[in-house]
PDB file of C-alpha atoms in Angstrom:
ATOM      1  CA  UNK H  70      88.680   8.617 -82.381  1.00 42.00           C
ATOM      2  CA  UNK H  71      86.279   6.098 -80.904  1.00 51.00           C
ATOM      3  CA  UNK H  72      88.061   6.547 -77.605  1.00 62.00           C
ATOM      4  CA  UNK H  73      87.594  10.033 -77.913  1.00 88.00           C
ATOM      5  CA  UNK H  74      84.221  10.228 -78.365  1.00 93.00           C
ATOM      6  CA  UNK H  75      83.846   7.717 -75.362  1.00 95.00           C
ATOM      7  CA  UNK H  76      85.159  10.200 -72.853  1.00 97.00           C
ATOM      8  CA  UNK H  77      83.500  12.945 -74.753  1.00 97.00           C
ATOM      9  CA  UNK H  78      80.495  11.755 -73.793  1.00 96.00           C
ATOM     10  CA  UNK H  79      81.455  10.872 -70.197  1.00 97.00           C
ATOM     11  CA  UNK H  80      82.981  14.588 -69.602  1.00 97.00           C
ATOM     12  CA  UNK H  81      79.913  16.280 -70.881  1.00 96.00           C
ATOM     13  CA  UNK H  82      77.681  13.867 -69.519  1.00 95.00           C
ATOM     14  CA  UNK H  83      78.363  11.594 -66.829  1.00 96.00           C
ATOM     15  CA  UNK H  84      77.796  12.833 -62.327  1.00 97.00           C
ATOM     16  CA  UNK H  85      81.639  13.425 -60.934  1.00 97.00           C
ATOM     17  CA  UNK H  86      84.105  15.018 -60.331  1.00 98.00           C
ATOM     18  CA  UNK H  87      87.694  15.823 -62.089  1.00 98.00           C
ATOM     19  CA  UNK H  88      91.211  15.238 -60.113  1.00 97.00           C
ATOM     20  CA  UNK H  89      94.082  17.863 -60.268  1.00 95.00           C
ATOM     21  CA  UNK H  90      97.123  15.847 -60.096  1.00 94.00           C
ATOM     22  CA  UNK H  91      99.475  17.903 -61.705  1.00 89.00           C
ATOM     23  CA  UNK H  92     101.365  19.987 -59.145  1.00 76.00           C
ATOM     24  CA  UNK H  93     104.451  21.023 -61.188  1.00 73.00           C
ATOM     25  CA  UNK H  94     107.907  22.434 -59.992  1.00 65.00           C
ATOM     26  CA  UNK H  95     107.469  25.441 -57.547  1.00 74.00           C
ATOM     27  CA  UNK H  96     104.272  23.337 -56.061  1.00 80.00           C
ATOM     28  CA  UNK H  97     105.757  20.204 -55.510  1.00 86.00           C
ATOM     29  CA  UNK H  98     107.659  19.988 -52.196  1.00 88.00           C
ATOM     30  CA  UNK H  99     104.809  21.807 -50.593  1.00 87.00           C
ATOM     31  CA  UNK H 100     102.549  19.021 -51.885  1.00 89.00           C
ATOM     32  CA  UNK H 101     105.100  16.196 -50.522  1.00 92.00           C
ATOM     33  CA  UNK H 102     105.512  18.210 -47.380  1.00 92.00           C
ATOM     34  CA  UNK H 103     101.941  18.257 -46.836  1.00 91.00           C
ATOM     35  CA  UNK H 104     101.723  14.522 -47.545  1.00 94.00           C
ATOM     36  CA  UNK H 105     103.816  13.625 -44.758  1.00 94.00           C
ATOM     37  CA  UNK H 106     107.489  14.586 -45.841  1.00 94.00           C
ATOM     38  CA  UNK H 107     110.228  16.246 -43.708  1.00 91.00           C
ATOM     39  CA  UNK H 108     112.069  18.095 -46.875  1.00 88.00           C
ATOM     40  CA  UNK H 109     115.025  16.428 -45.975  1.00 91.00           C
ATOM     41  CA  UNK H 110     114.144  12.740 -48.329  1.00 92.00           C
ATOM     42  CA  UNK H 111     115.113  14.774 -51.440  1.00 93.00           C
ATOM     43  CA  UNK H 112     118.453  16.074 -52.544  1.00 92.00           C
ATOM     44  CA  UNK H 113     117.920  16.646 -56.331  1.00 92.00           C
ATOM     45  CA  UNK H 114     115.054  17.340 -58.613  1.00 89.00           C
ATOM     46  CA  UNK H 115     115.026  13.648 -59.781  1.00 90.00           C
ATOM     47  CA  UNK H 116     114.643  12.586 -56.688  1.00 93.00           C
ATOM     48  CA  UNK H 117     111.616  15.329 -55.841  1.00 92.00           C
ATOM     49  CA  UNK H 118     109.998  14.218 -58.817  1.00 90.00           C
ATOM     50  CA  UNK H 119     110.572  10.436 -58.542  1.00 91.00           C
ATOM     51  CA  UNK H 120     108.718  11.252 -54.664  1.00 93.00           C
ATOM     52  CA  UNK H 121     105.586  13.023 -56.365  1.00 92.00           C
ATOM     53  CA  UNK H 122     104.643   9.812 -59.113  1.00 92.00           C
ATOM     54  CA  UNK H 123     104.668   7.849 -56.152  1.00 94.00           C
ATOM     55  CA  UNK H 124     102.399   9.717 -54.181  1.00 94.00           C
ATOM     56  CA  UNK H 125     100.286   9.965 -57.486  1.00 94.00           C
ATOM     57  CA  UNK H 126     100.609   6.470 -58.747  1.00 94.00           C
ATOM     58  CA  UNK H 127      99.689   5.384 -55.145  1.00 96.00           C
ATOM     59  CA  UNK H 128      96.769   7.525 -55.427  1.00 96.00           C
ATOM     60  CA  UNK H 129      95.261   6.464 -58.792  1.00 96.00           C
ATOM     61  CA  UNK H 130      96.244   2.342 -57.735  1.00 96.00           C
ATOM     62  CA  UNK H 131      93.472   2.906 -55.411  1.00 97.00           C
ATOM     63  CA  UNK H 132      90.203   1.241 -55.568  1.00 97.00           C
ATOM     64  CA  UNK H 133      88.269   4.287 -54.663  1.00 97.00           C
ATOM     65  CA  UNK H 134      90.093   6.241 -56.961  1.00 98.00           C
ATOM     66  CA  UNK H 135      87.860   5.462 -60.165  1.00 97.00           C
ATOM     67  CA  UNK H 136      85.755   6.477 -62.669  1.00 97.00           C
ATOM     68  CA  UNK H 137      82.595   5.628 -60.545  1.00 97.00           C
ATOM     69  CA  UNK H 138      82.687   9.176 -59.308  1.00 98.00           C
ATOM     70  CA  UNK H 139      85.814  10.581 -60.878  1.00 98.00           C
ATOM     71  CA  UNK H 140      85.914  12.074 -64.514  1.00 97.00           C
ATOM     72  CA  UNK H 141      88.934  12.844 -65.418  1.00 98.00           C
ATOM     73  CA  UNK H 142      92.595  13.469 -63.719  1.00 98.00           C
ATOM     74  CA  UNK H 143      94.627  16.473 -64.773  1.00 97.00           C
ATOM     75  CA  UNK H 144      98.467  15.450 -64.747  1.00 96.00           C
ATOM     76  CA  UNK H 145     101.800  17.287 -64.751  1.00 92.00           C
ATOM     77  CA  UNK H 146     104.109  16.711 -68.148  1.00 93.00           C
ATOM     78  CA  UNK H 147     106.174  14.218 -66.271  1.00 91.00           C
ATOM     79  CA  UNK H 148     103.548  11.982 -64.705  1.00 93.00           C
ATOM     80  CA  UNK H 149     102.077  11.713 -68.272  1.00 95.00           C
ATOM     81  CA  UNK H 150     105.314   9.991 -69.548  1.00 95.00           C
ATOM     82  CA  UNK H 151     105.477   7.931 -66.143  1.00 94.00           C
ATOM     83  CA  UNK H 152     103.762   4.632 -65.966  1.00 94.00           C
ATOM     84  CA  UNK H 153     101.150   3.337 -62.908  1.00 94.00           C
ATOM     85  CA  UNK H 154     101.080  -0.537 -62.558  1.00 93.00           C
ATOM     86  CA  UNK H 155     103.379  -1.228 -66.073  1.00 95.00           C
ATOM     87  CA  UNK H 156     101.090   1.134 -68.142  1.00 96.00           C
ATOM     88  CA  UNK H 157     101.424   4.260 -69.035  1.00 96.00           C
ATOM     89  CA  UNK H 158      99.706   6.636 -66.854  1.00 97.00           C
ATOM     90  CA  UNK H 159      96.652   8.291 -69.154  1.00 97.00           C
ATOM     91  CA  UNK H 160      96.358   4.678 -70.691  1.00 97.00           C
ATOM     92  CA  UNK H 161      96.240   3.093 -67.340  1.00 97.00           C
ATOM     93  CA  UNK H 162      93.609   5.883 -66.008  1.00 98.00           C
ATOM     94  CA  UNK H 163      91.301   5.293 -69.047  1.00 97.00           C
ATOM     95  CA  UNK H 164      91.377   1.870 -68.433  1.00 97.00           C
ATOM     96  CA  UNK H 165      89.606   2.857 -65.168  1.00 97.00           C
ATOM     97  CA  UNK H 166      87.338   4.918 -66.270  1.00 97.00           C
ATOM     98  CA  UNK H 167      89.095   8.200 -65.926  1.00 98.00           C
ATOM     99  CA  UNK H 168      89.604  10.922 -68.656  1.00 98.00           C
ATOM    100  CA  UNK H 169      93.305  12.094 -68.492  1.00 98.00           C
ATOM    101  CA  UNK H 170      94.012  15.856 -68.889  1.00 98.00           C
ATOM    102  CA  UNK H 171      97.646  17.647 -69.239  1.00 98.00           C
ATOM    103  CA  UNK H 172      98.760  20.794 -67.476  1.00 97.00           C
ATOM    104  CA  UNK H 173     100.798  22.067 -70.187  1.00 97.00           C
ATOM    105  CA  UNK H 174     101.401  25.749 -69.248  1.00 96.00           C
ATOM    106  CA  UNK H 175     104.569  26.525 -67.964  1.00 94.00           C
ATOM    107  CA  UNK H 176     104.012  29.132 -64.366  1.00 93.00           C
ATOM    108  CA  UNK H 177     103.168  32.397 -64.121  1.00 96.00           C
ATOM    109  CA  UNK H 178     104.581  36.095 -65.705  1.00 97.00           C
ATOM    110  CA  UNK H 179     105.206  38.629 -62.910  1.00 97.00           C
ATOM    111  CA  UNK H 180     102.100  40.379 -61.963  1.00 97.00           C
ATOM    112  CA  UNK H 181     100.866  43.287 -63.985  1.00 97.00           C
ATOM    113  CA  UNK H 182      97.525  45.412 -63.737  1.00 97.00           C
ATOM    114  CA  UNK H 183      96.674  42.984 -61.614  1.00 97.00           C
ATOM    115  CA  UNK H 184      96.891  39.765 -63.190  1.00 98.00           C
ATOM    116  CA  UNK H 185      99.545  37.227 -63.334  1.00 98.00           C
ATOM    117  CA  UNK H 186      99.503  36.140 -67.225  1.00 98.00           C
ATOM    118  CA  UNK H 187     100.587  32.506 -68.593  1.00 98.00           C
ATOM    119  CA  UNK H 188     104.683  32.671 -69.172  1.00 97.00           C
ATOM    120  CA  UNK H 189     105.274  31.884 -72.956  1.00 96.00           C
ATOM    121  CA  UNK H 190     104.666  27.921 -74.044  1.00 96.00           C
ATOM    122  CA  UNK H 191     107.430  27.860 -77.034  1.00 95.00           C
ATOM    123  CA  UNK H 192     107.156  24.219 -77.189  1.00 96.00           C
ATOM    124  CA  UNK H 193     103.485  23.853 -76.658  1.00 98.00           C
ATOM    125  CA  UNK H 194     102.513  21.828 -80.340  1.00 98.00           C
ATOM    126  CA  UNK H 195     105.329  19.545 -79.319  1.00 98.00           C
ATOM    127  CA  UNK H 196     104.152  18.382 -76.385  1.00 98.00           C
ATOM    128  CA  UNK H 197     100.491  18.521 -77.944  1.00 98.00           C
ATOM    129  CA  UNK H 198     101.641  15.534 -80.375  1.00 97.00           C
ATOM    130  CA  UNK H 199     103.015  13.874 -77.400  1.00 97.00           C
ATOM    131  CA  UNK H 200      99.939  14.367 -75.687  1.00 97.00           C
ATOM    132  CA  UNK H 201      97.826  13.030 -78.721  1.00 97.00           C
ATOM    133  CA  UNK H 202      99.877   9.821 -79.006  1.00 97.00           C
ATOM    134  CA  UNK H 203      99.555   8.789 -75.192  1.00 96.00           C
ATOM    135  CA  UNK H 204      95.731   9.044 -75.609  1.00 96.00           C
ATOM    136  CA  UNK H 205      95.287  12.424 -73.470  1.00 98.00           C
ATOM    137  CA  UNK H 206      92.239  14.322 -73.893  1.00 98.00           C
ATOM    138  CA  UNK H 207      92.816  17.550 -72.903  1.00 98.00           C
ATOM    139  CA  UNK H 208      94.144  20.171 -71.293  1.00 98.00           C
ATOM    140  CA  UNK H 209      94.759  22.735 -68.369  1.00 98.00           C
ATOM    141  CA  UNK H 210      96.509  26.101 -68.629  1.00 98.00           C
ATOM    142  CA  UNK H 211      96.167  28.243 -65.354  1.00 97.00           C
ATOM    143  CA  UNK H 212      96.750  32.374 -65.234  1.00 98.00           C
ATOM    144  CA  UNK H 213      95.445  34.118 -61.796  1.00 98.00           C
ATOM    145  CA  UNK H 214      93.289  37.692 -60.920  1.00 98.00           C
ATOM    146  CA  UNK H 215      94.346  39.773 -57.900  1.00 98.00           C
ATOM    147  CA  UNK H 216      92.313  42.814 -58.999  1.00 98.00           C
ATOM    148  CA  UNK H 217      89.499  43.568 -60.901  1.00 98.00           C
ATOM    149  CA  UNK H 218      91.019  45.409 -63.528  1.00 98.00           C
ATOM    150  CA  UNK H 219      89.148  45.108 -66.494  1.00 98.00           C
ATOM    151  CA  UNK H 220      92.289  45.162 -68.715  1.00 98.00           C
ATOM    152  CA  UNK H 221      94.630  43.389 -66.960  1.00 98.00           C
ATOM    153  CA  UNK H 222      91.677  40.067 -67.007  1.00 98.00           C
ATOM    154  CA  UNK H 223      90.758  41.367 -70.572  1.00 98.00           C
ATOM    155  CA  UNK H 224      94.480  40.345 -71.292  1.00 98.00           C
ATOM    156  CA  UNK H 225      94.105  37.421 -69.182  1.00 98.00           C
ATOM    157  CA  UNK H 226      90.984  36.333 -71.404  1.00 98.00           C
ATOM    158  CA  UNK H 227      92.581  36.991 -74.373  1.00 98.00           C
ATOM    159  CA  UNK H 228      95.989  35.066 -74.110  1.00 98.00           C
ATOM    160  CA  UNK H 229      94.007  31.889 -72.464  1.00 98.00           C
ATOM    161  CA  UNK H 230      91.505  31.814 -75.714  1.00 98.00           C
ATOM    162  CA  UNK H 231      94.814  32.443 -78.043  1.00 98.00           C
ATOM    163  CA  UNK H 232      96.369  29.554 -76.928  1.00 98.00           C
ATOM    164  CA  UNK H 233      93.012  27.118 -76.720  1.00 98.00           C
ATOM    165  CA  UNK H 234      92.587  27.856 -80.102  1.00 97.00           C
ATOM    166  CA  UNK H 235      96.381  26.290 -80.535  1.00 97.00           C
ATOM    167  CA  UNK H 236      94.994  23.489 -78.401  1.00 98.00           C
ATOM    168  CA  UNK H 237      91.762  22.834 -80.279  1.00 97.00           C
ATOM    169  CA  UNK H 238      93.818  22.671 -83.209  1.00 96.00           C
ATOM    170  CA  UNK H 239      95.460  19.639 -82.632  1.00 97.00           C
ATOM    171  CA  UNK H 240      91.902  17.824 -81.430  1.00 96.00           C
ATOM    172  CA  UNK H 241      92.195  18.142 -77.238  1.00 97.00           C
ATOM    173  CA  UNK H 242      89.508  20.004 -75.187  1.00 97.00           C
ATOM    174  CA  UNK H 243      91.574  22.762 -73.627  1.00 98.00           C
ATOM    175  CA  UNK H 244      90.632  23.795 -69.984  1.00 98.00           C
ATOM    176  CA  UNK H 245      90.640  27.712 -69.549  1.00 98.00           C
ATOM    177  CA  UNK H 246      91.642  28.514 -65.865  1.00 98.00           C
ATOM    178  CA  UNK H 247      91.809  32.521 -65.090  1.00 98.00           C
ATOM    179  CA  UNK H 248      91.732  31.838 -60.936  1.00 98.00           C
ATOM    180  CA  UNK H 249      90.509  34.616 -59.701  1.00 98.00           C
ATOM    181  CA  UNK H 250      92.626  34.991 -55.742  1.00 97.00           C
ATOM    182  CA  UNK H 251      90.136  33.899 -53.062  1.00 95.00           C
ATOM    183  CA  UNK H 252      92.470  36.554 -51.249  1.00 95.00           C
ATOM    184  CA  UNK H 253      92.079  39.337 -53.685  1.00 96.00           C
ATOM    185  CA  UNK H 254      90.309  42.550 -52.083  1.00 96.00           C
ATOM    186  CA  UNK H 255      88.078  42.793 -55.178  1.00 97.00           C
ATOM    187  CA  UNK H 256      87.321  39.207 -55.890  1.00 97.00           C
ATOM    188  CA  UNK H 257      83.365  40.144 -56.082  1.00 97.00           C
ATOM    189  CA  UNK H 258      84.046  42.238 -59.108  1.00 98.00           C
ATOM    190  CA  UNK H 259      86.533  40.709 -60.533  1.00 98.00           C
ATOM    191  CA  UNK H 260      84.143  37.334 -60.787  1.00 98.00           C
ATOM    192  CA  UNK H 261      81.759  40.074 -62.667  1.00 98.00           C
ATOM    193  CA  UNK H 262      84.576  41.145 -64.923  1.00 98.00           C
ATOM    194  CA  UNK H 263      85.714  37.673 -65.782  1.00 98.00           C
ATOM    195  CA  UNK H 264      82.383  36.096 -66.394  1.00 98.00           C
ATOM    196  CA  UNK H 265      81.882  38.541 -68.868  1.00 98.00           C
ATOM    197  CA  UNK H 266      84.889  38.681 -70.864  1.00 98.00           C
ATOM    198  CA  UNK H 267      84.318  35.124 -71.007  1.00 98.00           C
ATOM    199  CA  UNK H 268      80.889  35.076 -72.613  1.00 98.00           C
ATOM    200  CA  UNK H 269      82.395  37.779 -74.822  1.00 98.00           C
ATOM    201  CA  UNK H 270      85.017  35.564 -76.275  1.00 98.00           C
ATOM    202  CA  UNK H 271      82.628  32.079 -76.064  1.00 98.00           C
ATOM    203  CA  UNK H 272      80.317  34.469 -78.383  1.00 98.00           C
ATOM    204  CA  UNK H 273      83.400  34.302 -81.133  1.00 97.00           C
ATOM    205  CA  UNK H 274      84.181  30.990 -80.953  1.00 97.00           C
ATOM    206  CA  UNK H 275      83.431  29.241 -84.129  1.00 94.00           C
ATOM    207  CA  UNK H 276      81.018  26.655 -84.479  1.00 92.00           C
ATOM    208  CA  UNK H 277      81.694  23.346 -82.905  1.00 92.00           C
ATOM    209  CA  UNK H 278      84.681  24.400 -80.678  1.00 96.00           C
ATOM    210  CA  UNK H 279      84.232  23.419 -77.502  1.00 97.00           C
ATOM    211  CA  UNK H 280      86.307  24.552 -74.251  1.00 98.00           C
ATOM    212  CA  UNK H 281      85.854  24.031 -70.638  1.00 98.00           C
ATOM    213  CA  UNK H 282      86.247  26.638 -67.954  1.00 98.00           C
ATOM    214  CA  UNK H 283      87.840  26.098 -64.382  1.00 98.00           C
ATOM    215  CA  UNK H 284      87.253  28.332 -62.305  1.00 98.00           C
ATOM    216  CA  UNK H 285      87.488  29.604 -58.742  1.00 98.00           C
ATOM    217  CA  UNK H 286      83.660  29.385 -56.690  1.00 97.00           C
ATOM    218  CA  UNK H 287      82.428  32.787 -57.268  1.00 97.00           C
ATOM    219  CA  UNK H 288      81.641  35.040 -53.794  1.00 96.00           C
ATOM    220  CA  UNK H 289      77.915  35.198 -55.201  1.00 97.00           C
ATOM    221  CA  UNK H 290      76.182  31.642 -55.612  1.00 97.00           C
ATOM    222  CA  UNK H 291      74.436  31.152 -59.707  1.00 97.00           C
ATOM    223  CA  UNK H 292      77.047  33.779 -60.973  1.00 98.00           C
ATOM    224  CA  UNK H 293      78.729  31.532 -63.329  1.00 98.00           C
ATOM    225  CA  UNK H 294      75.335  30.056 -64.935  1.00 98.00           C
ATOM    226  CA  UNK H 295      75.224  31.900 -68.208  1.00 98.00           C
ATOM    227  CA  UNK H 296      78.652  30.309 -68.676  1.00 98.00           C
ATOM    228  CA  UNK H 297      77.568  27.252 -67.304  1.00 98.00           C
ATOM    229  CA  UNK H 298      74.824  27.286 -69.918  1.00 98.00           C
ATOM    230  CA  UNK H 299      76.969  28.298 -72.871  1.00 98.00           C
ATOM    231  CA  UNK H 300      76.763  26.021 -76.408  1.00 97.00           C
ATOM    232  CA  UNK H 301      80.562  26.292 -76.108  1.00 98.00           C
ATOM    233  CA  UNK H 302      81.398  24.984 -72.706  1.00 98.00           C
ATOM    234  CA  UNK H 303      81.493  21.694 -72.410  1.00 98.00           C
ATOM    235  CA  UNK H 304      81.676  21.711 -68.517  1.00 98.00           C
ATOM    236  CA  UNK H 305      82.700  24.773 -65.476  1.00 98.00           C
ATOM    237  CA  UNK H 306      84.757  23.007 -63.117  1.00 98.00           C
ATOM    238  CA  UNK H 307      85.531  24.510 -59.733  1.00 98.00           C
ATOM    239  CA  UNK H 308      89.099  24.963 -58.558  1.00 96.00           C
ATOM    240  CA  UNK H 309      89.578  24.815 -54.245  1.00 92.00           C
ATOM    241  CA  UNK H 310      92.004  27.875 -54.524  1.00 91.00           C
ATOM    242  CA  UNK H 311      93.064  27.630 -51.391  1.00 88.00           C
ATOM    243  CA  UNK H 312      89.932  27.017 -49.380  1.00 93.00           C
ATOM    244  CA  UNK H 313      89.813  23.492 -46.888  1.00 93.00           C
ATOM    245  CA  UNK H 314      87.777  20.811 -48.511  1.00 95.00           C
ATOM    246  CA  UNK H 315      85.214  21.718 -46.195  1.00 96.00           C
ATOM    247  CA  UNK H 316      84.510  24.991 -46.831  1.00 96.00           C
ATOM    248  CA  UNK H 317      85.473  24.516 -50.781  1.00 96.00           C
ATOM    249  CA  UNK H 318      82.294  21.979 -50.969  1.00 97.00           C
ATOM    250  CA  UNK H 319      80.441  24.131 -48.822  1.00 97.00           C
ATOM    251  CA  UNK H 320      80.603  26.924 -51.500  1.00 97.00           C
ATOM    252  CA  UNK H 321      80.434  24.723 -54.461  1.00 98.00           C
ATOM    253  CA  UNK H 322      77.791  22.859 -53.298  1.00 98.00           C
ATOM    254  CA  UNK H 323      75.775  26.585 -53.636  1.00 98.00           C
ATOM    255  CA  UNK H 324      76.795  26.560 -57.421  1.00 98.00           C
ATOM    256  CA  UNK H 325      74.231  24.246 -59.590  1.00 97.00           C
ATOM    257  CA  UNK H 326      76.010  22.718 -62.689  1.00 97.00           C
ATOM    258  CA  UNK H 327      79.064  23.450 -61.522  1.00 98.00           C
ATOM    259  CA  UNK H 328      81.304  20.655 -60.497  1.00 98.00           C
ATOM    260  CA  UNK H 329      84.828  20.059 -58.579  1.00 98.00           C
ATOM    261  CA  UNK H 330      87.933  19.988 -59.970  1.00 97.00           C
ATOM    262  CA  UNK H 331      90.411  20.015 -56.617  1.00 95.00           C
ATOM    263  CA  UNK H 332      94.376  19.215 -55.505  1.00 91.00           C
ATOM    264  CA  UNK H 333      95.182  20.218 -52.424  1.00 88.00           C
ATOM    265  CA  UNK H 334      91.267  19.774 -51.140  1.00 92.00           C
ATOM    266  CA  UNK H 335      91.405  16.272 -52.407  1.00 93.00           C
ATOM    267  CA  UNK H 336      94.727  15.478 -50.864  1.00 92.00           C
ATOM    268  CA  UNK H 337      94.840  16.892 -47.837  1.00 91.00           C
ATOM    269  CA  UNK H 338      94.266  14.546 -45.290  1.00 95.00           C
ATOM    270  CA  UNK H 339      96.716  12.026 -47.236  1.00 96.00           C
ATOM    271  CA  UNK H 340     100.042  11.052 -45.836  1.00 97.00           C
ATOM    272  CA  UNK H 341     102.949   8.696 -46.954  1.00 95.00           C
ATOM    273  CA  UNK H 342     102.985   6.068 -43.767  1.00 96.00           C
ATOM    274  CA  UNK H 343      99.409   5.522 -43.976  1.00 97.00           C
ATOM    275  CA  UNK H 344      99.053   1.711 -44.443  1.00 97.00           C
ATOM    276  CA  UNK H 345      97.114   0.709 -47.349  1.00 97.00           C
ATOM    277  CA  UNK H 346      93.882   0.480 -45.377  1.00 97.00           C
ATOM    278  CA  UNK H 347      93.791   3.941 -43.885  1.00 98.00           C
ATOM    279  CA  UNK H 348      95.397   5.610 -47.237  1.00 98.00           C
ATOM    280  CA  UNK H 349      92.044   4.157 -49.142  1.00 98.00           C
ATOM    281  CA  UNK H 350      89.340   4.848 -46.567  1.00 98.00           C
ATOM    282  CA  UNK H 351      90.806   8.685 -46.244  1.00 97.00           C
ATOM    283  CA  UNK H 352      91.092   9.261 -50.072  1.00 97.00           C
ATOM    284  CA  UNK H 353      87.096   7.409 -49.677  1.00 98.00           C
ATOM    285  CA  UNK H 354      86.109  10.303 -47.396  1.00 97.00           C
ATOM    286  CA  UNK H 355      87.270  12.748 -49.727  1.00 97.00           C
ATOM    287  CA  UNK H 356      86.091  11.386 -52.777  1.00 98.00           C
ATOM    288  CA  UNK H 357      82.619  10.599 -51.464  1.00 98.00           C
ATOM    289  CA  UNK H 358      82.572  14.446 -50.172  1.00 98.00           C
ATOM    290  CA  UNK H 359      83.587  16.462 -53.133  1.00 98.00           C
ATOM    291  CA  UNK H 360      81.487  13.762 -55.588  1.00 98.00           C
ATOM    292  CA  UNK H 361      78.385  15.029 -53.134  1.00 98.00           C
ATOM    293  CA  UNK H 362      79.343  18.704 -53.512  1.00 98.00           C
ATOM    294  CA  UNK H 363      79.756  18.331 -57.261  1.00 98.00           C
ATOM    295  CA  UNK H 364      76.534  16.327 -57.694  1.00 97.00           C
ATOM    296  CA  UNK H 365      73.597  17.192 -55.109  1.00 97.00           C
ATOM    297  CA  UNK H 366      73.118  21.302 -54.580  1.00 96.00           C
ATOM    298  CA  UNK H 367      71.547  23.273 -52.072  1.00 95.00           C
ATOM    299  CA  UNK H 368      69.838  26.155 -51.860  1.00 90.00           C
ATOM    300  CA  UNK H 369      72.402  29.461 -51.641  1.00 77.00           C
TER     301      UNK H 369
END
C-alpha cells in the first residue's frame, strides 16, 4: 500500500495534468488514422491493436512524456497487459512518475431520454483483481448527455456511482465521466443538471470514499467549483470532448481547480513518420500547453 499512498498523494496534490490513452475498439482506427495511417496497414484486429501499443508505447518512451507535468495515464484493458521497454506498462509508467488508470467500461447503451448509459460490465471484479495485481490505481468509466433531461442524467448519475462503489470496493479510485456533448443543444442546462445530481450523490457517499470526476468544460466558467470543492472528490479533470487543443485550453484555462485530462487534444499533432526528434518536440508543445491550461488560470 506504500505505493498507493505515494500516488495518492501525487493525484490529490501534485500541478499536472492526466493522459487519456485508452482509446478502445470503435475509437481506435480513427486514432491511428489521425496519427498518420492510411487504413489500409491493418487487416485484423490483432494487427489494429498491435498498431495502437506502438503508437502508445512510443508515446510514454518519451522524455517529455513524464511525471514532471503528467499525473497519471488512463489506459485501455489491452495496453495494461502490454509491456513498454520490457516492463509492464502501469509498472513502467510509475517508474516515471506517472499514476496509471484503467478504462474498464465496456461502450455505450443506445441512447435513451437523452443519455447514452454505460453497457453492462459482467466481468468488471475480474478485471479489478487484474488491475490490483499490475499496480493500477484507478479507474475510468465514461457514459455521455445529449439533453438535459433530468432523468435520463439522474440515471446516468446513478449507474456511474453504482458501479464506483464496485470499484472502491476492491481499493482503486474510480473516475466518474458523465460527458456532457459539446454538441448537445442544451449543454448549458444539462451542466446545471449534472452538477447537481452529482453533489446529491457525493452528499451519500460514506465517509472516506473518495472518487474523481471527469468532466466536459462547462459553457459557464466556476460552474463545477462546489464539486471541485467537495470532501469526496479527490480531483475534476477536464475531458477535450471534441474541442482542438486550442480552444479546449482556452476554456479550461477559465475553470480554477480544474485540470486536463485529454486524448485526441494531446495527440493531435502526432504522426507515425515523425523521426524521433520532431515526435518529442511536438508531444513537448502539447504537453507544455495543456500543463499551462491545467495549472495557471485566467480570469473568465
Amino acid at each position: 500500500m506504500a505505493q498507493n499512498a505515494e500516488m495518492l498523494a501525487k493525484v490529490r496534490t501534485a500541478n499536472g495534468f492526466i493522459a487519456a490513452l485508452d482509446q478502445s475498439g470503435g475509437s481506435t482506427p480513427g486514432a491511428l488514422k489521425g496519427y498518420g495511417y492510411k487504413g489500409d496497414e491493418w487487416s485484423s484486429e490483432d494487427e489494429m491493436y498491435g498498431l495502437i501499443h506502438k503508437m502508445r508505447t512510443r508515446i510514454v518512451s518519451s522524455p517529455e512524456f513524464s511525471g514532471e507535468k503528467i499525473l497519471g495515464a488512463i489506459l485501455f484493458e489491452r495496453t495494461m497487459d502490454g509491456e513498454a521497454n520490457g516492463k509492464p506498462v502501469p509498472e513502467y509508467l510509475w517508474s516515471k512518475g506517472v499514476v496509471p488508470f484503467l478504462k474498464v467500461d465496456k461502450g455505450l447503451a443506445d441512447e435513451a431520454e437523452g443519455v447514452k448509459l454505460m453497457k453492462p460490465m459482467p466481468d468488471l471484479d475480474a478485471l479489478l483483481e487484474r488491475a490490483v495485481e499490475k499496480g493500477v490505481f484507478g479507474t475510468k468509466m465514461r457514459s455521455v448527455i445529449d439533453l438535459a433531461n433530468p432523468a435520463g442524467i439522474a440515471q446516468v448519475v446513478g449507474q456511474q456511482f453504482e458501479v464506483a462503489q464496485q470499484i472502491l470496493r476492491h481499493g482503486l479510485v474510480p473516475i466518474i465521466e458523465p460527458e456532457v456533448s459539446i454538441k448537445s443543444p442544451e449543454r448549458a442546462a444539462a451542466d446545471e443538471i449534472l452538477r447537481d445530481e452529482l453533489l446529491r450523490h457525493l452528499d451519500r457517499l460514506p465517509e472516506g470514499d473518495e472518487v474523481m470526476l471527469k468532466l466536459s468544460i462547462p459553457t459557464k466558467p466556476g460552474l463545477f467549483q462546489p464539486l471541485i470543492d467537495h470532501p469526496r472528490v479527490l480531483r475534476v479533470v477536464a475531458l477535450s470532448g471534441g474541442f482542438s487543443r486550442s480552444d479546449a485550453c482556452r476554456e479550461l484555462a477559465k475553470n480554477p481547480g480544474m485540470i486536463a485530462s485529454f486524448s485526441r487534444a494531446l495527440l493531435e499533432e502526432l504522426r507515425q513518420d515523425m523521426s524521433e526528434e520532431e515526435f518529442d518536440r511536438s508531444l513537448k508543445s502539447a504537453i507544455d500547453e495543456i500543463y499551462e491550461a491545467s495549472t495557471e488560470k485566467v480570469a473568465a
